[in-house]
PDB file of C-alpha atoms in Angstrom:
ATOM      1  CA  MET W   1      13.006 -26.916   3.338  1.00  0.00           C
ATOM      2  CA  ASP W   2      16.085 -25.280   1.852  1.00  0.00           C
ATOM      3  CA  ALA W   3      17.227 -21.777   2.749  1.00  0.00           C
ATOM      4  CA  THR W   4      15.789 -20.187  -0.389  1.00  0.00           C
ATOM      5  CA  SER W   5      12.334 -21.714   0.135  1.00  0.00           C
ATOM      6  CA  PHE W   6      12.327 -20.660   3.780  1.00  0.00           C
ATOM      7  CA  ARG W   7      13.280 -17.136   2.785  1.00  0.00           C
ATOM      8  CA  ARG W   8      10.445 -16.864   0.264  1.00  0.00           C
ATOM      9  CA  CYS W   9       7.821 -18.259   2.599  1.00  0.00           C
ATOM     10  CA  ARG W  10       8.860 -15.921   5.401  1.00  0.00           C
ATOM     11  CA  TYR W  11       8.683 -12.907   3.107  1.00  0.00           C
ATOM     12  CA  ALA W  12       5.185 -13.825   1.933  1.00  0.00           C
ATOM     13  CA  LEU W  13       3.894 -13.333   5.471  1.00  0.00           C
ATOM     14  CA  VAL W  14       4.915  -9.686   5.689  1.00  0.00           C
ATOM     15  CA  MET W  15       1.493  -8.412   4.574  1.00  0.00           C
ATOM     16  CA  VAL W  16      -0.555  -9.838   7.422  1.00  0.00           C
ATOM     17  CA  SER W  17      -0.701  -6.783   9.722  1.00  0.00           C
ATOM     18  CA  ALA W  18      -0.674  -4.024   7.098  1.00  0.00           C
ATOM     19  CA  LEU W  19      -4.409  -3.751   6.463  1.00  0.00           C
ATOM     20  CA  SER W  20      -5.203  -3.668  10.188  1.00  0.00           C
ATOM     21  CA  ALA W  21      -3.098  -0.539  10.625  1.00  0.00           C
ATOM     22  CA  GLY W  22      -4.785   1.155   7.701  1.00  0.00           C
ATOM     23  CA  THR W  23      -8.331   0.435   8.821  1.00  0.00           C
ATOM     24  CA  ALA W  24      -7.731   2.325  12.059  1.00  0.00           C
ATOM     25  CA  MET W  25      -7.152   5.420   9.943  1.00  0.00           C
ATOM     26  CA  ALA W  26      -9.985   4.549   7.584  1.00  0.00           C
ATOM     27  CA  GLN W  27     -12.530   4.977  10.388  1.00  0.00           C
ATOM     28  CA  THR W  28     -11.792   8.717  10.578  1.00  0.00           C
ATOM     29  CA  PRO W  29     -12.085  10.448   7.201  1.00  0.00           C
ATOM     30  CA  ALA W  30      -9.302  12.936   6.671  1.00  0.00           C
ATOM     31  CA  ALA W  31     -10.239  16.585   6.341  1.00  0.00           C
ATOM     32  CA  SER W  32      -9.072  18.079   3.061  1.00  0.00           C
ATOM     33  CA  PRO W  33      -7.104  21.317   3.206  1.00  0.00           C
ATOM     34  CA  ALA W  34      -8.242  24.300   1.195  1.00  0.00           C
ATOM     35  CA  PRO W  35      -6.820  24.460  -2.342  1.00  0.00           C
ATOM     36  CA  PRO W  36      -4.380  27.183  -3.320  1.00  0.00           C
ATOM     37  CA  ALA W  37      -6.069  30.570  -3.698  1.00  0.00           C
ATOM     38  CA  ASP W  38      -5.072  30.818  -7.358  1.00  0.00           C
ATOM     39  CA  SER W  39      -6.558  27.413  -8.202  1.00  0.00           C
ATOM     40  CA  PRO W  40     -10.313  27.661  -7.584  1.00  0.00           C
ATOM     41  CA  THR W  41     -10.962  24.664  -9.854  1.00  0.00           C
ATOM     42  CA  ALA W  42      -9.242  22.337  -7.392  1.00  0.00           C
ATOM     43  CA  ASP W  43     -12.260  22.310  -5.125  1.00  0.00           C
ATOM     44  CA  ALA W  44     -11.937  19.920  -2.199  1.00  0.00           C
ATOM     45  CA  PRO W  45     -14.770  20.159   0.323  1.00  0.00           C
ATOM     46  CA  ALA W  46     -13.623  18.704   3.616  1.00  0.00           C
ATOM     47  CA  GLU W  47     -15.246  15.613   5.097  1.00  0.00           C
ATOM     48  CA  THR W  48     -15.230  16.836   8.648  1.00  0.00           C
ATOM     49  CA  LYS W  49     -17.313  14.074  10.173  1.00  0.00           C
ATOM     50  CA  ALA W  50     -18.702  10.722   9.142  1.00  0.00           C
ATOM     51  CA  ASP W  51     -22.385  10.495   8.251  1.00  0.00           C
ATOM     52  CA  PRO W  52     -24.264   7.218   8.858  1.00  0.00           C
ATOM     53  CA  TRP W  53     -23.498   6.089   5.309  1.00  0.00           C
ATOM     54  CA  GLN W  54     -19.783   6.724   5.798  1.00  0.00           C
ATOM     55  CA  ALA W  55     -19.801   5.011   9.181  1.00  0.00           C
ATOM     56  CA  GLN W  56     -21.275   1.910   7.551  1.00  0.00           C
ATOM     57  CA  GLN W  57     -18.529   1.876   4.900  1.00  0.00           C
ATOM     58  CA  ASP W  58     -15.889   2.126   7.602  1.00  0.00           C
ATOM     59  CA  ARG W  59     -17.484  -0.762   9.498  1.00  0.00           C
ATOM     60  CA  LEU W  60     -17.320  -2.878   6.344  1.00  0.00           C
ATOM     61  CA  ILE W  61     -13.573  -2.273   6.092  1.00  0.00           C
ATOM     62  CA  VAL W  62     -13.192  -3.552   9.652  1.00  0.00           C
ATOM     63  CA  ILE W  63     -15.361  -6.577   8.848  1.00  0.00           C
ATOM     64  CA  GLY W  64     -13.238  -7.318   5.808  1.00  0.00           C
ATOM     65  CA  ASP W  65     -10.096  -7.099   7.885  1.00  0.00           C
ATOM     66  CA  GLU W  66     -11.497  -9.559  10.409  1.00  0.00           C
ATOM     67  CA  LEU W  67     -12.445 -11.996   7.651  1.00  0.00           C
ATOM     68  CA  LEU W  68      -8.913 -11.795   6.260  1.00  0.00           C
ATOM     69  CA  LYS W  69      -7.525 -12.593   9.706  1.00  0.00           C
ATOM     70  CA  LYS W  70      -9.783 -15.673   9.726  1.00  0.00           C
ATOM     71  CA  ARG W  71      -8.349 -16.651   6.327  1.00  0.00           C
ATOM     72  CA  GLN W  72     -11.636 -16.100   4.513  1.00  0.00           C
ATOM     73  CA  PRO W  73     -10.557 -13.920   1.562  1.00  0.00           C
ATOM     74  CA  GLU W  74     -13.516 -14.779  -0.677  1.00  0.00           C
ATOM     75  CA  ALA W  75     -15.960 -13.798   2.075  1.00  0.00           C
ATOM     76  CA  ALA W  76     -13.964 -10.620   2.703  1.00  0.00           C
ATOM     77  CA  ILE W  77     -14.374  -9.612  -0.939  1.00  0.00           C
ATOM     78  CA  ARG W  78     -18.037 -10.594  -1.151  1.00  0.00           C
ATOM     79  CA  GLU W  79     -19.258  -9.278   2.217  1.00  0.00           C
ATOM     80  CA  ALA W  80     -17.033  -6.258   2.756  1.00  0.00           C
ATOM     81  CA  PHE W  81     -14.680  -4.910   0.121  1.00  0.00           C
ATOM     82  CA  ASP W  82     -16.895  -5.192  -2.967  1.00  0.00           C
ATOM     83  CA  PRO W  83     -19.830  -3.532  -1.140  1.00  0.00           C
ATOM     84  CA  VAL W  84     -17.542  -0.644  -0.117  1.00  0.00           C
ATOM     85  CA  ILE W  85     -16.304  -0.228  -3.688  1.00  0.00           C
ATOM     86  CA  GLN W  86     -19.802  -0.431  -5.159  1.00  0.00           C
ATOM     87  CA  ALA W  87     -21.228   2.062  -2.667  1.00  0.00           C
ATOM     88  CA  HIS W  88     -18.509   4.609  -3.372  1.00  0.00           C
ATOM     89  CA  GLU W  89     -18.727   4.156  -7.128  1.00  0.00           C
ATOM     90  CA  ALA W  90     -22.482   4.721  -6.972  1.00  0.00           C
ATOM     91  CA  ARG W  91     -22.090   7.845  -4.842  1.00  0.00           C
ATOM     92  CA  TYR W  92     -19.089   9.490  -6.475  1.00  0.00           C
ATOM     93  CA  ALA W  93     -18.147   8.065  -9.859  1.00  0.00           C
ATOM     94  CA  GLY W  94     -19.230   9.632 -13.120  1.00  0.00           C
ATOM     95  CA  ASP W  95     -19.768  13.205 -11.910  1.00  0.00           C
ATOM     96  CA  GLY W  96     -16.691  14.612 -13.648  1.00  0.00           C
ATOM     97  CA  THR W  97     -14.785  15.210 -10.411  1.00  0.00           C
ATOM     98  CA  ILE W  98     -11.289  13.847  -9.816  1.00  0.00           C
ATOM     99  CA  TYR W  99     -11.421  12.018  -6.499  1.00  0.00           C
ATOM    100  CA  PHE W 100      -8.523  11.208  -4.208  1.00  0.00           C
ATOM    101  CA  CYS W 101      -8.412   9.423  -0.866  1.00  0.00           C
ATOM    102  CA  SER W 102      -6.087  10.556   1.892  1.00  0.00           C
ATOM    103  CA  ARG W 103      -5.103   9.498   5.406  1.00  0.00           C
ATOM    104  CA  ASP W 104      -3.439  12.791   6.264  1.00  0.00           C
ATOM    105  CA  PRO W 105      -3.881  16.505   5.414  1.00  0.00           C
ATOM    106  CA  ALA W 106      -0.345  16.709   3.995  1.00  0.00           C
ATOM    107  CA  GLU W 107      -1.144  13.875   1.595  1.00  0.00           C
ATOM    108  CA  ALA W 108      -4.378  15.609   0.587  1.00  0.00           C
ATOM    109  CA  LEU W 109      -2.532  18.847  -0.117  1.00  0.00           C
ATOM    110  CA  LEU W 110      -0.069  17.006  -2.366  1.00  0.00           C
ATOM    111  CA  TYR W 111      -2.920  15.736  -4.516  1.00  0.00           C
ATOM    112  CA  LEU W 112      -4.623  19.116  -4.744  1.00  0.00           C
ATOM    113  CA  LEU W 113      -1.414  20.871  -5.682  1.00  0.00           C
ATOM    114  CA  GLY W 114      -0.865  18.312  -8.434  1.00  0.00           C
ATOM    115  CA  VAL W 115      -4.324  19.009  -9.874  1.00  0.00           C
ATOM    116  CA  ALA W 116      -3.737  22.761  -9.601  1.00  0.00           C
ATOM    117  CA  ALA W 117      -0.428  22.420 -11.455  1.00  0.00           C
ATOM    118  CA  ASP W 118      -2.138  20.451 -14.232  1.00  0.00           C
ATOM    119  CA  HIS W 119      -4.744  23.184 -14.553  1.00  0.00           C
ATOM    120  CA  THR W 120      -2.042  25.833 -14.762  1.00  0.00           C
ATOM    121  CA  GLU W 121      -0.314  23.896 -17.538  1.00  0.00           C
ATOM    122  CA  GLY W 122      -3.585  23.330 -19.373  1.00  0.00           C
ATOM    123  CA  LYS W 123      -3.515  19.558 -18.816  1.00  0.00           C
ATOM    124  CA  GLY W 124      -6.859  19.211 -17.108  1.00  0.00           C
ATOM    125  CA  GLY W 125     -10.094  20.986 -16.333  1.00  0.00           C
ATOM    126  CA  SER W 126     -11.862  18.810 -13.761  1.00  0.00           C
ATOM    127  CA  ASP W 127     -12.500  19.780 -10.191  1.00  0.00           C
ATOM    128  CA  ALA W 128     -10.802  17.709  -7.488  1.00  0.00           C
ATOM    129  CA  ARG W 129     -12.011  16.482  -4.133  1.00  0.00           C
ATOM    130  CA  VAL W 130     -10.166  14.614  -1.416  1.00  0.00           C
ATOM    131  CA  LEU W 131     -12.106  12.068   0.627  1.00  0.00           C
ATOM    132  CA  GLY W 132     -11.096   9.972   3.593  1.00  0.00           C
ATOM    133  CA  PRO W 133      -9.256   6.710   2.871  1.00  0.00           C
ATOM    134  CA  THR W 134     -12.149   4.217   2.960  1.00  0.00           C
ATOM    135  CA  TRP W 135     -12.808   3.944  -0.792  1.00  0.00           C
ATOM    136  CA  ALA W 136      -9.148   3.295  -1.542  1.00  0.00           C
ATOM    137  CA  TYR W 137      -8.949   0.756   1.290  1.00  0.00           C
ATOM    138  CA  GLY W 138     -11.851  -1.106  -0.264  1.00  0.00           C
ATOM    139  CA  TYR W 139      -9.680  -1.683  -3.324  1.00  0.00           C
ATOM    140  CA  TYR W 140      -6.583  -2.360  -1.213  1.00  0.00           C
ATOM    141  CA  GLY W 141      -8.420  -4.940   0.891  1.00  0.00           C
ATOM    142  CA  LYS W 142      -9.779  -6.607  -2.228  1.00  0.00           C
ATOM    143  CA  ALA W 143      -6.289  -6.736  -3.722  1.00  0.00           C
ATOM    144  CA  TYR W 144      -4.916  -8.268  -0.550  1.00  0.00           C
ATOM    145  CA  ALA W 145      -7.650 -10.913  -0.553  1.00  0.00           C
ATOM    146  CA  LEU W 146      -7.036 -11.708  -4.230  1.00  0.00           C
ATOM    147  CA  ILE W 147      -3.334 -12.172  -3.512  1.00  0.00           C
ATOM    148  CA  GLU W 148      -4.285 -14.689  -0.835  1.00  0.00           C
ATOM    149  CA  LEU W 149      -6.311 -16.485  -3.526  1.00  0.00           C
ATOM    150  CA  ASN W 150      -3.332 -16.409  -5.948  1.00  0.00           C
ATOM    151  CA  ARG W 151      -5.371 -14.300  -8.389  1.00  0.00           C
ATOM    152  CA  PHE W 152      -2.500 -11.937  -9.065  1.00  0.00           C
ATOM    153  CA  ASP W 153      -3.727 -10.232 -12.256  1.00  0.00           C
ATOM    154  CA  GLU W 154      -7.010  -9.281 -10.606  1.00  0.00           C
ATOM    155  CA  ALA W 155      -5.132  -8.168  -7.502  1.00  0.00           C
ATOM    156  CA  ALA W 156      -2.921  -5.913  -9.609  1.00  0.00           C
ATOM    157  CA  ALA W 157      -5.980  -4.286 -11.204  1.00  0.00           C
ATOM    158  CA  ALA W 158      -7.566  -3.635  -7.806  1.00  0.00           C
ATOM    159  CA  LEU W 159      -4.351  -2.285  -6.353  1.00  0.00           C
ATOM    160  CA  ASP W 160      -3.777  -0.018  -9.348  1.00  0.00           C
ATOM    161  CA  ARG W 161      -7.229   1.450  -8.730  1.00  0.00           C
ATOM    162  CA  ALA W 162      -6.325   2.013  -5.067  1.00  0.00           C
ATOM    163  CA  LEU W 163      -3.211   3.842  -6.249  1.00  0.00           C
ATOM    164  CA  GLU W 164      -5.247   6.002  -8.626  1.00  0.00           C
ATOM    165  CA  LEU W 165      -7.169   7.170  -5.564  1.00  0.00           C
ATOM    166  CA  SER W 166      -4.118   7.377  -3.269  1.00  0.00           C
ATOM    167  CA  PRO W 167      -0.998   7.576  -5.454  1.00  0.00           C
ATOM    168  CA  ALA W 168       1.310   8.578  -2.572  1.00  0.00           C
ATOM    169  CA  ASN W 169       0.149   5.960  -0.060  1.00  0.00           C
ATOM    170  CA  PRO W 170       3.298   4.038   1.009  1.00  0.00           C
ATOM    171  CA  GLN W 171       1.296   1.022   2.130  1.00  0.00           C
ATOM    172  CA  PHE W 172      -0.252   0.654  -1.326  1.00  0.00           C
ATOM    173  CA  LEU W 173       3.080   1.233  -3.062  1.00  0.00           C
ATOM    174  CA  THR W 174       4.831  -1.501  -1.091  1.00  0.00           C
ATOM    175  CA  GLU W 175       1.962  -3.886  -1.772  1.00  0.00           C
ATOM    176  CA  ARG W 176       2.286  -3.101  -5.474  1.00  0.00           C
ATOM    177  CA  GLY W 177       5.938  -3.970  -5.100  1.00  0.00           C
ATOM    178  CA  TYR W 178       4.897  -7.333  -3.654  1.00  0.00           C
ATOM    179  CA  LEU W 179       2.910  -8.034  -6.815  1.00  0.00           C
ATOM    180  CA  TYR W 180       5.893  -7.104  -8.975  1.00  0.00           C
ATOM    181  CA  ARG W 181       7.782  -9.675  -6.938  1.00  0.00           C
ATOM    182  CA  ALA W 182       5.212 -12.295  -7.919  1.00  0.00           C
ATOM    183  CA  SER W 183       5.795 -11.482 -11.598  1.00  0.00           C
ATOM    184  CA  ARG W 184       9.570 -11.265 -11.046  1.00  0.00           C
ATOM    185  CA  GLU W 185       9.746  -7.674 -12.281  1.00  0.00           C
ATOM    186  CA  TRP W 186      12.583  -6.685  -9.985  1.00  0.00           C
ATOM    187  CA  ASP W 187      13.219  -3.177 -11.348  1.00  0.00           C
ATOM    188  CA  LYS W 188       9.547  -2.298 -10.942  1.00  0.00           C
ATOM    189  CA  MET W 189       9.470  -3.834  -7.477  1.00  0.00           C
ATOM    190  CA  LEU W 190      12.443  -1.697  -6.490  1.00  0.00           C
ATOM    191  CA  ALA W 191      10.923   1.461  -7.993  1.00  0.00           C
ATOM    192  CA  SER W 192       7.610   0.907  -6.220  1.00  0.00           C
ATOM    193  CA  ASN W 193       9.268   0.496  -2.830  1.00  0.00           C
ATOM    194  CA  GLN W 194      11.539   3.479  -3.466  1.00  0.00           C
ATOM    195  CA  ALA W 195       8.435   5.543  -4.216  1.00  0.00           C
ATOM    196  CA  ALA W 196       6.989   4.373  -0.909  1.00  0.00           C
ATOM    197  CA  LEU W 197      10.128   5.564   0.874  1.00  0.00           C
ATOM    198  CA  GLU W 198       9.901   8.926  -0.872  1.00  0.00           C
ATOM    199  CA  HIS W 199       6.321   9.410   0.335  1.00  0.00           C
ATOM    200  CA  VAL W 200       6.518   7.827   3.782  1.00  0.00           C
ATOM    201  CA  ALA W 201       6.619  11.245   5.468  1.00  0.00           C
ATOM    202  CA  LEU W 202       3.001  11.655   4.313  1.00  0.00           C
ATOM    203  CA  ALA W 203       1.865   8.613   6.289  1.00  0.00           C
ATOM    204  CA  PRO W 204       0.119   9.203   9.619  1.00  0.00           C
ATOM    205  CA  GLU W 205       2.737   9.506  12.339  1.00  0.00           C
ATOM    206  CA  SER W 206       1.558   6.347  14.105  1.00  0.00           C
ATOM    207  CA  LEU W 207       2.165   4.287  10.947  1.00  0.00           C
ATOM    208  CA  ARG W 208       5.234   6.039   9.561  1.00  0.00           C
ATOM    209  CA  ASP W 209       7.941   3.823  11.035  1.00  0.00           C
ATOM    210  CA  THR W 210       6.100   0.609  10.175  1.00  0.00           C
ATOM    211  CA  GLU W 211       5.612   1.663   6.574  1.00  0.00           C
ATOM    212  CA  ARG W 212       9.198   2.878   6.229  1.00  0.00           C
ATOM    213  CA  ALA W 213      10.546  -0.433   7.550  1.00  0.00           C
ATOM    214  CA  ARG W 214       8.327  -2.416   5.227  1.00  0.00           C
ATOM    215  CA  ALA W 215       9.381  -0.385   2.183  1.00  0.00           C
ATOM    216  CA  LEU W 216      13.038  -0.815   3.112  1.00  0.00           C
ATOM    217  CA  ARG W 217      12.559  -4.581   3.249  1.00  0.00           C
ATOM    218  CA  GLY W 218      10.730  -4.623  -0.074  1.00  0.00           C
ATOM    219  CA  ALA W 219      13.466  -2.594  -1.744  1.00  0.00           C
ATOM    220  CA  GLY W 220      16.090  -4.808  -0.138  1.00  0.00           C
ATOM    221  CA  TYR W 221      14.453  -7.931  -1.525  1.00  0.00           C
ATOM    222  CA  ALA W 222      14.448  -6.482  -5.044  1.00  0.00           C
ATOM    223  CA  LEU W 223      18.075  -5.428  -4.706  1.00  0.00           C
ATOM    224  CA  ILE W 224      19.051  -9.004  -3.831  1.00  0.00           C
ATOM    225  CA  GLU W 225      17.356 -10.263  -6.970  1.00  0.00           C
ATOM    226  CA  LEU W 226      19.199  -7.595  -8.952  1.00  0.00           C
ATOM    227  CA  ASP W 227      22.480  -8.831  -7.426  1.00  0.00           C
ATOM    228  CA  ARG W 228      23.096  -5.517  -5.672  1.00  0.00           C
ATOM    229  CA  LEU W 229      23.929  -7.155  -2.388  1.00  0.00           C
ATOM    230  CA  ASP W 230      25.690  -4.258  -0.650  1.00  0.00           C
ATOM    231  CA  GLU W 231      22.713  -1.978  -1.235  1.00  0.00           C
ATOM    232  CA  ALA W 232      20.323  -4.712  -0.170  1.00  0.00           C
ATOM    233  CA  GLU W 233      22.230  -5.214   3.066  1.00  0.00           C
ATOM    234  CA  ARG W 234      22.068  -1.489   3.844  1.00  0.00           C
ATOM    235  CA  HIS W 235      18.312  -1.474   3.334  1.00  0.00           C
ATOM    236  CA  PHE W 236      17.748  -4.424   5.641  1.00  0.00           C
ATOM    237  CA  ARG W 237      20.040  -2.988   8.294  1.00  0.00           C
ATOM    238  CA  ASP W 238      18.213   0.339   8.083  1.00  0.00           C
ATOM    239  CA  SER W 239      14.930  -1.504   8.545  1.00  0.00           C
ATOM    240  CA  LEU W 240      16.323  -3.207  11.651  1.00  0.00           C
ATOM    241  CA  LYS W 241      17.042   0.199  13.173  1.00  0.00           C
ATOM    242  CA  ILE W 242      13.269   0.619  13.201  1.00  0.00           C
ATOM    243  CA  GLU W 243      12.233  -2.974  13.981  1.00  0.00           C
ATOM    244  CA  PRO W 244      15.305  -4.631  15.541  1.00  0.00           C
ATOM    245  CA  LYS W 245      13.743  -8.080  15.941  1.00  0.00           C
ATOM    246  CA  ASN W 246      12.085  -8.380  12.551  1.00  0.00           C
ATOM    247  CA  GLN W 247      12.663 -11.969  11.469  1.00  0.00           C
ATOM    248  CA  VAL W 248      12.206 -11.254   7.760  1.00  0.00           C
ATOM    249  CA  ALA W 249      15.031  -8.715   7.720  1.00  0.00           C
ATOM    250  CA  LEU W 250      17.261 -10.958   9.809  1.00  0.00           C
ATOM    251  CA  GLY W 251      16.550 -13.886   7.497  1.00  0.00           C
ATOM    252  CA  GLU W 252      17.352 -11.804   4.427  1.00  0.00           C
ATOM    253  CA  LEU W 253      20.703 -10.760   5.911  1.00  0.00           C
ATOM    254  CA  ASP W 254      21.533 -14.431   6.496  1.00  0.00           C
ATOM    255  CA  TYR W 255      20.530 -15.153   2.905  1.00  0.00           C
ATOM    256  CA  ILE W 256      22.865 -12.404   1.666  1.00  0.00           C
ATOM    257  CA  LYS W 257      25.715 -14.059   3.597  1.00  0.00           C
ATOM    258  CA  GLN W 258      24.971 -17.354   1.870  1.00  0.00           C
ATOM    259  CA  LEU W 259      24.943 -15.701  -1.552  1.00  0.00           C
ATOM    260  CA  ARG W 260      28.295 -14.062  -0.889  1.00  0.00           C
ATOM    261  CA  LYS W 261      29.829 -17.396   0.063  1.00  0.00           C
ATOM    262  CA  LYS W 262      28.795 -18.804  -3.295  1.00  0.00           C
ATOM    263  CA  LYS W 263      30.443 -15.994  -5.231  1.00  0.00           C
ATOM    264  CA  PRO W 264      33.924 -16.757  -6.694  1.00  0.00           C
TER     265      PRO W 264
END
């Protein structure tokens, strides 16, 4: 296997642990902060504890994750992620409310403030509610499974729906960047990972470093393809400050050295 093939295969394995980290958060729905006092239309009742229905949805996310680890993506979609999506759509969709999913109160507040600003500017009139992350992770898990099945267009549609529910989720943004990589849309891949870096402070503290490092690597990959090698190197070195032994980042730095040797 030549160096380029090795590099691409190694990078494709980056996603393996991402969903596991997210499902830990998905088992505890995030409470939604109160909306601004001058924006009563941005109503976001807090989910303070999981009811039996919610607990079952969270269990399905865990089941889907386990099936992915066993390399059974079709079963993960059929037995876990699609049932989560269908259950949430039946419970919430079509009632005129704008729904978001959040892992953290700061992320929830960002969404509510955005809705309030739209109301102030006359751009929208719907109420908003922030749920825990499970619904969005149903779509994320399905997208991940579809990527494993090389069904990239369907994966993109599922991931875009996850991002409609959680537009500032760095994990989803970096995964969207991965799909732009598959379609060789390097500018979009870079922008998606840069957006993840901009929002990484909203990630739960336990996941923040992991998601920052992953977004740095994704941006670095895109920068290589855009022939911006100095910037790419900085991104990979910054990622190694977080995860010093990460083999993907180390491999990319070696690849950058090889590219520089080929330059006149």
